Short mmCIF file of C-alpha atoms in Angstrom, two decimals:
data_model
loop_
_atom_site.label_atom_id
_atom_site.label_comp_id
_atom_site.label_asym_id
_atom_site.label_seq_id
_atom_site.Cartn_x
_atom_site.Cartn_y
_atom_site.Cartn_z
CA MET A 150 14.24 -19.65 23.88
CA THR A 151 12.14 -21.50 26.38
CA TYR A 152 8.97 -19.44 25.92
CA ASP A 153 8.05 -22.07 23.33
CA VAL A 154 8.34 -24.66 26.09
CA PRO A 155 7.58 -28.07 24.60
CA VAL A 156 4.11 -29.57 25.17
CA ALA A 157 4.17 -33.12 26.57
CA PRO A 158 2.31 -35.73 24.48
CA GLY A 159 -1.39 -35.89 25.40
CA GLU A 160 -1.23 -32.45 27.00
CA THR A 161 -3.90 -30.09 25.74
CA ALA A 162 -3.82 -26.32 25.91
CA GLU A 163 -7.54 -25.71 25.58
CA LEU A 164 -9.83 -24.47 28.35
CA GLN A 165 -12.81 -26.66 29.15
CA GLU A 166 -15.00 -24.06 30.84
CA SER A 167 -14.90 -20.27 31.13
CA ILE A 168 -13.73 -18.25 34.12
CA GLU A 169 -16.03 -16.73 36.69
CA ASP A 170 -14.54 -13.58 38.10
CA ALA A 171 -15.48 -9.95 38.71
CA THR A 172 -13.15 -8.96 35.88
CA GLU A 173 -15.13 -10.91 33.27
CA GLY A 174 -17.41 -7.92 32.86
CA TRP A 175 -14.57 -5.39 32.55
CA PRO A 176 -14.35 -3.89 29.06
CA MET A 177 -11.06 -3.53 27.23
CA TRP A 178 -9.59 -0.07 26.71
CA GLU A 179 -7.02 1.09 24.15
CA VAL A 180 -4.32 3.36 25.57
CA PHE A 181 -2.78 6.33 23.76
CA VAL A 182 0.10 8.35 25.20
CA ARG A 183 1.58 11.71 24.18
CA ALA A 184 5.27 11.35 25.07
CA ARG A 185 6.06 15.07 25.16
CA ARG A 186 4.84 18.42 23.92
CA GLY A 187 4.80 18.78 20.17
CA ILE A 188 4.09 15.19 19.20
CA SER A 189 0.86 13.25 18.78
CA HIS A 190 -0.67 10.64 21.01
CA VAL A 191 0.50 7.18 19.98
CA HIS A 192 -1.31 3.89 20.54
CA ILE A 193 0.70 1.99 23.07
CA GLY A 194 -1.35 -0.97 24.31
CA SER A 195 -4.53 -2.04 26.03
CA LEU A 196 -5.91 -3.03 29.41
CA HIS A 197 -9.11 -4.09 31.16
CA ALA A 198 -10.81 -1.88 33.75
CA PRO A 199 -14.35 -1.41 35.11
CA ASP A 200 -14.53 2.32 34.23
CA ALA A 201 -12.64 5.18 32.62
CA ARG A 202 -11.11 6.54 35.81
CA THR A 203 -9.63 3.17 36.78
CA ALA A 204 -8.49 2.67 33.18
CA LEU A 205 -6.61 5.98 33.29
CA GLN A 206 -4.94 5.19 36.62
CA ASN A 207 -3.93 1.73 35.46
CA ALA A 208 -2.67 3.10 32.13
CA ARG A 209 -0.51 5.59 34.03
CA ASP A 210 0.91 2.81 36.22
CA VAL A 211 1.58 0.40 33.38
CA TYR A 212 2.71 2.70 30.59
CA THR A 213 4.31 5.77 32.15
CA ARG A 214 6.61 4.54 34.91
CA ARG A 215 9.56 6.42 33.45
CA GLY A 216 7.92 9.71 32.58
CA GLU A 217 7.11 8.46 29.11
CA GLY A 218 3.98 10.53 28.85
CA ILE A 219 2.52 13.92 29.63
CA SER A 220 -0.95 12.93 28.45
CA VAL A 221 -2.82 9.63 28.50
CA TRP A 222 -6.03 8.82 26.63
CA VAL A 223 -8.09 5.69 27.17
CA VAL A 224 -10.80 4.70 24.71
CA PRO A 225 -13.12 1.69 25.01
CA SER A 226 -11.82 -0.82 22.43
CA ALA A 227 -15.38 -1.23 21.16
CA GLU A 228 -15.34 2.46 20.18
CA VAL A 229 -12.31 2.11 17.92
CA HIS A 230 -13.70 1.61 14.42
CA ALA A 231 -11.84 0.47 11.30
CA PHE A 232 -12.56 -0.75 7.77
CA GLU A 233 -13.03 -4.50 7.43
CA PRO A 234 -9.69 -5.93 6.24
CA GLU A 235 -11.19 -7.26 2.96
CA ALA A 236 -12.82 -3.91 2.21
CA ALA A 237 -9.78 -1.82 3.13
CA ALA A 238 -8.37 -1.95 -0.40
CA ASP A 239 -11.58 -0.38 -1.79
CA TYR A 240 -11.55 2.52 0.65
CA VAL A 241 -7.91 3.30 1.14
CA GLU A 242 -6.48 5.26 -1.79
CA ALA A 243 -4.00 3.36 -3.92
CA ASN A 244 -0.82 5.08 -5.02
CA GLU A 245 -2.09 5.57 -8.59
CA LYS A 246 -2.73 9.30 -8.48
CA VAL A 247 0.88 10.40 -8.74
CA TYR A 248 -0.24 13.91 -9.75
CA ARG A 249 -0.86 14.42 -5.99
CA LEU A 250 2.88 14.17 -5.36
CA ALA A 251 5.19 17.20 -5.56
CA THR A 252 7.98 15.09 -7.05
CA THR A 253 6.12 14.52 -10.31
CA TYR A 254 6.49 18.18 -11.30
CA GLU A 255 9.69 19.41 -12.97
CA ILE A 256 10.75 22.90 -11.95
CA PRO A 257 13.77 24.28 -13.89
CA GLU A 258 16.89 24.76 -11.76
CA GLU A 259 17.29 28.47 -12.67
CA VAL A 260 13.94 29.16 -10.96
CA GLY A 261 15.52 28.29 -7.64
CA GLN A 262 14.11 26.33 -4.71
CA MET A 263 10.40 25.49 -4.98
CA MET B 238 -2.91 -13.36 -4.85
CA ALA B 239 -3.91 -16.18 -2.48
CA PRO B 240 -4.02 -15.11 1.19
CA GLU B 241 -1.21 -17.54 2.15
CA ASP B 242 1.06 -16.11 -0.56
CA ARG B 243 0.29 -12.52 0.43
CA PHE B 244 0.97 -13.39 4.07
CA GLN B 245 4.37 -14.95 3.28
CA ALA B 246 5.24 -12.07 0.91
CA ILE B 247 4.72 -9.55 3.73
CA ILE B 248 7.03 -11.62 5.93
CA GLU B 249 9.69 -12.03 3.23
CA ALA B 250 9.67 -8.27 2.71
CA GLU B 251 10.57 -7.86 6.43
CA GLU B 252 7.25 -6.14 7.05
CA LYS B 253 5.00 -6.75 10.02
CA ILE B 254 1.86 -8.83 10.16
CA GLU B 255 -0.77 -6.77 11.98
CA PRO B 256 -3.88 -8.01 13.83
CA SER B 257 -6.28 -7.37 10.94
CA ASP B 258 -4.17 -9.35 8.44
CA TRP B 259 -5.09 -12.85 7.29
CA MET B 260 -2.78 -15.39 8.94
CA PRO B 261 -2.51 -19.19 8.90
CA GLU B 262 -4.18 -20.79 11.91
CA GLY B 263 -0.81 -22.36 12.84
CA TYR B 264 0.86 -18.94 12.96
CA ARG B 265 -1.91 -17.55 15.17
CA LYS B 266 -1.85 -20.55 17.53
CA THR B 267 1.95 -20.61 17.76
CA LEU B 268 2.04 -16.90 18.59
CA ILE B 269 -0.75 -17.14 21.17
CA ARG B 270 1.11 -19.89 22.97
CA GLN B 271 4.55 -18.29 22.73
CA ILE B 272 3.49 -14.77 23.72
CA ALA B 273 1.28 -16.13 26.51
CA GLN B 274 4.10 -18.25 27.91
CA HIS B 275 6.38 -15.25 27.66
CA ALA B 276 3.83 -13.18 29.62
CA HIS B 277 3.44 -15.96 32.20
CA SER B 278 7.25 -16.05 32.55
CA GLU B 279 7.32 -12.35 33.43
CA VAL B 280 4.63 -12.73 36.08
CA ILE B 281 6.06 -15.91 37.63
CA GLY B 282 9.46 -14.18 37.42
CA MET B 283 8.24 -11.69 40.01
CA GLN B 284 8.42 -14.39 42.67
CA PRO B 285 12.13 -15.31 42.92
CA GLU B 286 13.05 -11.65 43.39
CA GLY B 287 9.90 -10.59 45.25
CA ASN B 288 11.11 -13.08 47.83
CA TRP B 289 13.99 -10.74 48.80
CA ILE B 290 12.22 -7.37 48.95
CA THR B 291 11.74 -7.55 52.73
CA ARG B 292 15.38 -8.55 53.19
CA ALA B 293 17.19 -6.09 50.90
CA PRO B 294 20.23 -4.73 52.80
CA SER B 295 19.47 -1.04 52.21
CA LEU B 296 16.54 1.23 51.38
CA HIS B 297 18.17 2.02 48.01
CA ARG B 298 18.39 -1.68 47.13
CA LYS B 299 14.83 -2.25 48.33
CA ALA B 300 13.54 0.54 46.07
CA ILE B 301 15.49 -0.89 43.11
CA LEU B 302 14.12 -4.40 43.70
CA ILE B 303 10.54 -3.16 44.05
CA ALA B 304 10.93 -1.19 40.80
CA LYS B 305 12.32 -4.23 39.00
CA VAL B 306 9.52 -6.54 40.19
CA GLN B 307 6.96 -3.89 39.24
CA ASP B 308 8.55 -3.77 35.77
CA GLU B 309 8.16 -7.55 35.43
CA ALA B 310 4.45 -7.23 36.19
CA GLY B 311 4.25 -4.49 33.57
CA HIS B 312 6.06 -6.63 31.01
CA GLY B 313 3.53 -9.41 31.60
CA LEU B 314 0.74 -6.91 31.01
CA TYR B 315 2.27 -5.60 27.75
CA LEU B 316 2.48 -9.19 26.53
CA TYR B 317 -1.06 -10.18 27.58
CA SER B 318 -2.21 -7.13 25.60
CA ALA B 319 -0.35 -8.48 22.58
CA THR B 320 -2.04 -11.87 22.92
CA GLU B 321 -5.46 -10.24 23.03
CA THR B 322 -4.87 -8.83 19.53
CA LEU B 323 -4.96 -12.49 18.43
CA GLY B 324 -8.47 -13.06 19.76
CA VAL B 325 -7.94 -14.64 23.18
CA LYS B 326 -8.82 -13.40 26.66
CA ARG B 327 -6.10 -12.98 29.23
CA ASN B 328 -8.19 -14.52 32.00
CA ASP B 329 -8.39 -17.72 29.94
CA LEU B 330 -4.62 -17.71 29.43
CA GLN B 331 -4.08 -17.25 33.14
CA GLU B 332 -6.39 -20.16 33.88
CA LEU B 333 -4.37 -22.34 31.50
CA LEU B 334 -1.25 -21.36 33.47
CA HIS B 335 -2.94 -22.20 36.79
CA GLN B 336 -4.02 -25.59 35.42
CA GLY B 337 -0.48 -26.36 34.28
CA LYS B 338 -1.46 -26.48 30.60
CA HIS B 339 0.63 -23.44 29.78
CA LYS B 340 4.24 -23.28 30.85
CA TYR B 341 6.72 -20.52 31.63
CA SER B 342 10.46 -20.16 31.34
CA SER B 343 12.09 -22.90 33.45
CA ILE B 344 14.66 -20.57 34.96
CA PHE B 345 12.08 -19.38 37.47
CA ASN B 346 11.79 -22.88 38.93
CA TYR B 347 15.05 -22.39 40.81
CA PRO B 348 15.16 -20.92 44.35
CA THR B 349 16.81 -17.63 45.35
CA LEU B 350 18.93 -18.59 48.33
CA THR B 351 21.13 -15.53 49.05
CA TRP B 352 21.30 -11.80 48.41
CA ALA B 353 23.96 -12.50 45.76
CA ASP B 354 21.23 -14.29 43.79
CA MET B 355 19.61 -10.88 43.25
CA GLY B 356 22.73 -9.63 41.49
CA THR B 357 23.24 -12.87 39.58
CA ILE B 358 19.67 -13.00 38.31
CA GLY B 359 19.91 -9.43 37.01
CA TRP B 360 23.28 -10.14 35.38
CA LEU B 361 22.65 -13.60 33.89
CA VAL B 362 18.91 -14.21 33.71
CA ASP B 363 18.01 -10.73 32.50
CA GLY B 364 21.15 -10.82 30.34
CA ALA B 365 19.94 -13.99 28.63
CA ALA B 366 16.44 -12.52 28.32
CA ILE B 367 17.88 -9.39 26.66
CA THR B 368 19.80 -11.55 24.16
CA ASN B 369 16.56 -13.29 23.21
CA GLN B 370 14.36 -10.20 23.36
CA VAL B 371 16.58 -8.07 21.13
CA MET B 372 16.11 -10.79 18.53
CA LEU B 373 12.35 -10.78 19.10
CA THR B 374 12.12 -7.04 18.34
CA ARG B 375 12.61 -8.26 14.76
CA CYS B 376 9.81 -10.85 14.86
CA SER B 377 7.14 -10.67 12.16
CA TYR B 378 4.09 -10.02 14.35
CA GLY B 379 3.69 -6.26 14.91
CA PRO B 380 2.19 -6.17 18.43
CA TYR B 381 4.76 -8.69 19.75
CA SER B 382 7.74 -6.88 18.22
CA ARG B 383 6.54 -3.52 19.54
CA ALA B 384 6.07 -4.93 23.02
CA MET B 385 9.65 -6.27 22.78
CA VAL B 386 11.05 -2.82 21.96
CA ARG B 387 9.38 -1.43 25.03
CA ILE B 388 10.53 -4.31 27.22
CA CYS B 389 14.14 -4.14 26.00
CA LYS B 390 14.40 -0.49 27.07
CA GLU B 391 13.39 -1.41 30.61
CA GLU B 392 15.32 -4.69 30.74
CA SER B 393 18.63 -2.88 30.46
CA PHE B 394 18.17 -1.36 33.93
CA HIS B 395 17.47 -4.87 35.26
CA GLN B 396 20.78 -6.23 34.06
CA ARG B 397 22.83 -3.20 35.08
CA GLN B 398 21.48 -3.02 38.63
CA GLY B 399 22.28 -6.73 39.07
CA TYR B 400 25.81 -6.40 37.75
CA GLU B 401 26.44 -3.31 39.88
CA LEU B 402 25.28 -5.28 42.92
CA LEU B 403 27.84 -7.97 42.12
CA ILE B 404 30.62 -5.40 41.61
CA LYS B 405 29.94 -4.24 45.17
CA LEU B 406 29.95 -7.80 46.56
CA CYS B 407 33.07 -8.81 44.63
CA SER B 408 35.00 -5.81 45.89
CA GLY B 409 33.89 -6.44 49.48
CA ALA B 410 34.70 -8.92 52.23
CA PRO B 411 35.82 -12.51 51.44
CA GLU B 412 32.41 -13.73 52.63
CA GLN B 413 30.70 -11.45 50.10
CA ARG B 414 32.94 -12.64 47.27
CA ALA B 415 32.25 -16.25 48.25
CA MET B 416 28.51 -15.54 48.25
CA ALA B 417 28.77 -14.14 44.71
CA GLN B 418 30.78 -17.15 43.50
CA ASP B 419 28.24 -19.54 45.05
CA ALA B 420 25.37 -17.76 43.29
CA LEU B 421 27.20 -17.94 39.94
CA ASN B 422 27.82 -21.66 40.54
CA ARG B 423 24.07 -22.25 40.91
CA TRP B 424 22.72 -19.94 38.18
CA TRP B 425 25.22 -20.43 35.33
CA TRP B 426 23.91 -23.66 33.79
CA PRO B 427 20.18 -22.87 34.29
CA SER B 428 20.84 -19.56 32.49
CA LEU B 429 22.32 -21.42 29.51
CA MET B 430 19.26 -23.71 29.57
CA MET B 431 17.07 -20.63 29.04
CA PHE B 432 17.92 -20.80 25.34
CA GLY B 433 16.19 -24.16 24.98
CA PRO B 434 17.26 -27.46 23.44
CA ASN B 435 20.11 -27.74 20.94
CA ASP B 436 19.03 -26.80 17.41
CA SER B 437 19.20 -30.47 16.37
CA ASP B 438 16.58 -31.33 19.03
CA SER B 439 14.36 -28.32 18.51
CA ILE B 440 11.40 -29.41 16.37
CA HIS B 441 9.60 -26.06 16.18
CA THR B 442 12.57 -23.99 15.05
CA GLU B 443 12.24 -24.44 11.29
CA GLN B 444 8.59 -23.36 11.10
CA SER B 445 9.20 -20.48 13.50
CA MET B 446 12.11 -19.30 11.35
CA GLN B 447 10.04 -19.51 8.17
CA TRP B 448 7.36 -17.37 9.77
CA LYS B 449 10.09 -15.07 11.13
CA ILE B 450 8.81 -15.42 14.67
CA LYS B 451 12.24 -16.75 15.55
CA ARG B 452 15.15 -14.96 13.84
CA VAL B 453 18.20 -16.67 15.36
CA SER B 454 18.59 -20.32 16.42
CA ASN B 455 18.81 -21.51 20.05
CA ASP B 456 22.49 -22.47 19.75
CA ASP B 457 23.46 -19.19 18.09
CA LEU B 458 21.70 -17.16 20.79
CA ARG B 459 23.33 -19.26 23.49
CA GLN B 460 26.79 -18.71 21.91
CA GLN B 461 26.10 -14.98 21.74
CA PHE B 462 25.26 -14.93 25.44
CA VAL B 463 28.36 -16.90 26.47
CA ASP B 464 30.69 -14.71 24.38
CA MET B 465 29.19 -11.57 25.94
CA THR B 466 29.18 -12.85 29.52
CA VAL B 467 32.61 -14.47 29.99
CA PRO B 468 34.53 -11.14 30.03
CA GLN B 469 31.92 -9.79 32.47
CA ALA B 470 32.67 -12.69 34.87
CA GLU B 471 36.42 -12.10 34.46
CA TYR B 472 36.00 -8.46 35.46
CA LEU B 473 34.24 -9.56 38.66
CA GLY B 474 37.02 -12.03 39.41
CA LEU B 475 34.51 -14.89 39.44
CA ARG B 476 35.05 -18.35 37.97
CA ILE B 477 32.40 -19.74 35.61
CA PRO B 478 31.69 -23.34 36.73
CA ASP B 479 32.62 -24.99 33.43
CA PRO B 480 36.01 -26.73 33.11
CA GLU B 481 35.55 -26.90 29.32
CA LEU B 482 35.06 -23.17 28.89
CA ALA B 483 37.87 -21.86 26.66
CA TRP B 484 38.40 -19.25 23.96
CA ASN B 485 38.61 -20.88 20.53
CA GLU B 486 40.78 -18.63 18.34
CA GLU B 487 39.83 -20.48 15.15
CA ARG B 488 36.07 -20.11 15.68
CA GLY B 489 36.30 -16.66 17.23
CA HIS B 490 33.97 -17.83 20.01
CA TYR B 491 34.14 -19.49 23.43
CA ASP B 492 33.87 -23.27 23.52
CA PHE B 493 31.82 -24.51 26.46
CA GLY B 494 30.70 -27.78 28.02
CA GLU B 495 27.58 -29.84 27.46
CA ILE B 496 24.37 -28.89 29.27
CA ASP B 497 22.82 -31.50 31.56
CA TRP B 498 19.78 -32.20 29.37
CA GLU B 499 18.34 -34.62 31.93
CA GLU B 500 18.02 -31.73 34.39
CA PHE B 501 16.59 -29.49 31.63
CA TRP B 502 13.77 -31.89 30.72
CA GLN B 503 13.02 -32.76 34.36
CA VAL B 504 12.49 -29.08 35.20
CA VAL B 505 10.38 -28.52 32.04
CA LYS B 506 8.23 -31.51 33.04
CA GLY B 507 7.56 -30.01 36.45
CA ASN B 508 10.18 -31.64 38.66
CA GLY B 509 12.37 -28.60 39.33
CA PRO B 510 12.96 -27.33 42.91
CA MET B 511 10.25 -24.65 42.80
CA ASN B 512 7.71 -25.66 40.12
CA ARG B 513 4.93 -26.49 42.56
CA ASP B 514 5.64 -23.49 44.79
CA ARG B 515 5.50 -21.03 41.90
CA ILE B 516 2.07 -22.15 40.71
CA GLU B 517 0.68 -22.48 44.24
CA HIS B 518 1.84 -18.97 45.05
CA LYS B 519 0.37 -17.62 41.80
CA THR B 520 -3.04 -19.26 42.23
CA ARG B 521 -3.18 -18.22 45.89
CA ALA B 522 -2.42 -14.59 44.92
CA TRP B 523 -5.25 -14.71 42.36
CA ASP B 524 -7.73 -16.32 44.79
CA GLU B 525 -6.84 -14.05 47.72
CA GLY B 526 -7.07 -11.00 45.46
CA ALA B 527 -10.64 -11.74 44.36
CA TRP B 528 -12.06 -9.30 46.88
CA VAL B 529 -9.95 -6.47 45.41
CA ARG B 530 -11.33 -7.10 41.92
CA ALA B 531 -14.88 -7.39 43.27
CA ALA B 532 -14.43 -4.16 45.25
CA ALA B 533 -13.11 -2.30 42.20
CA THR B 534 -16.15 -3.46 40.21
CA ALA B 535 -18.58 -2.45 42.95
CA HIS B 536 -16.89 0.92 43.42
CA ALA B 537 -17.08 1.68 39.70
CA ALA B 538 -20.79 0.81 39.69
CA LYS B 539 -21.37 3.02 42.74
CA ARG B 540 -19.56 5.98 41.11
CA ALA B 541 -21.57 5.52 37.91
CA ALA B 542 -24.86 5.43 39.85
CA ALA B 543 -23.93 8.57 41.81
CA ALA B 544 -23.10 10.41 38.60
CA ALA B 545 -26.38 9.42 36.93
#
C-alpha cells in the first residue's frame, strides 16, 4: 500500500531544526474510556492539550463520536509509571507457582462441582 | 536469548510488539515512517471531500460528509498517537510533511470534480483503504494494529455512504448516471494504484513481511480489491474503464489490464494534478490556525492562575 511511499534518492526524512509553536509546551495525556456500565476503563490512545479540561473535551471529540464511552479519564503521560523493560522480569511473577492455580488440585468426581 | 532473537520469536508467535519492547532500529524507523505517512494521508484526505461540503445537495448529505471528514481527522489523530509510542513528536512529523520530506497516499493528489466523486471516493478509495487496513489489523506492532481495528469500524460507514450515494445517482436521471460513469472513469485506475508497485518492483516488501508489518503483498491486495469491486460496479450498471477486465475461470479471479506506471511514479514524485495544492492548503491551515493554538494556551494559563 502506498503509505510506504518510496523515498527518492538523496531525499532525507530528518528535521534540521525544531518547531516553534504554542503547542510545543502542551503535555501529552493518556486517554482511558469506559465503554458502558459494568466494564473497566480501557486505554484507548493519547493526545496533547494545555490542561485537563481541554484534554477531556478533545478526548470526547476524538474517541467517543459514536457513543463509545460513558466515562472518559485523562492522565498526564508523565504520571503513568511502569517497570523498566529490563527489570520487568524480576518484578512480574513468573508462572512457576502452579499451586496458585485451581486446576492443579484434583477433586474426585463423586464430590460434585467444586 | 539475544534481544533480536526474542524480538523475532514474539513476531513468529503472532504476538504483538509493544512500545516497551526492544526492537531493531530498522523496524522502529520503518514503522515511524509508515504510520506517519498513513496519518498524513488521513489528514490530507480531508481536502478532496471537504471541498464539497458547501455544495452537498441536501442537509442529510452535508451532515454525512462533515461526519466523514471529521472521522478522517480523527483517524489521523489515532495514528499520530501510535507514532508517538515510538519516540517521535507529532509536530515534527507534520513539519516533515510540510517540507515535502514525508509523503502521503497519492490518491489524494487527484481533484474532486463532481458530486459523483463523493460517492466514488467512498466506494473505491475507502474500499481500497479497507482492504489494506483489514490486513494491517494483523500487523505486529500493537499500537498500530489497535488503531487499525478502531479505524476499520469507522471506515465501513465511509464506504457504505459512498455506495448508497451512487445507487441513488445510478437510478436517477440520465445526466446523473453519466456523472457517476464519468467519476468511475477518473477514479478507477488511481484506486488500483493505491496498492503500490507490482510485487516484483517493491523493494521494501520482503523486510516488511519478515517483520509482519505487511501481511499480504501489493498484488494480492490489489487482486482482492478488484474481485470484490467488479460485482459492485455491475450492480450499479456502470462500466469499469478496462477493456482487459475479464473473469478468469481457471484462476478464480478477475484478470485486469496493466496500470500506467509512468503516471504512478509522476504523481508520487509530486507531479500529480493536486500535489502542490494539497500541501499549500495544509500549511496555510496550520499557519492561519496559530492564533487558535496560542489562544488555547493563554486561556489554559488564565484558568490555572484564577484557580490558584
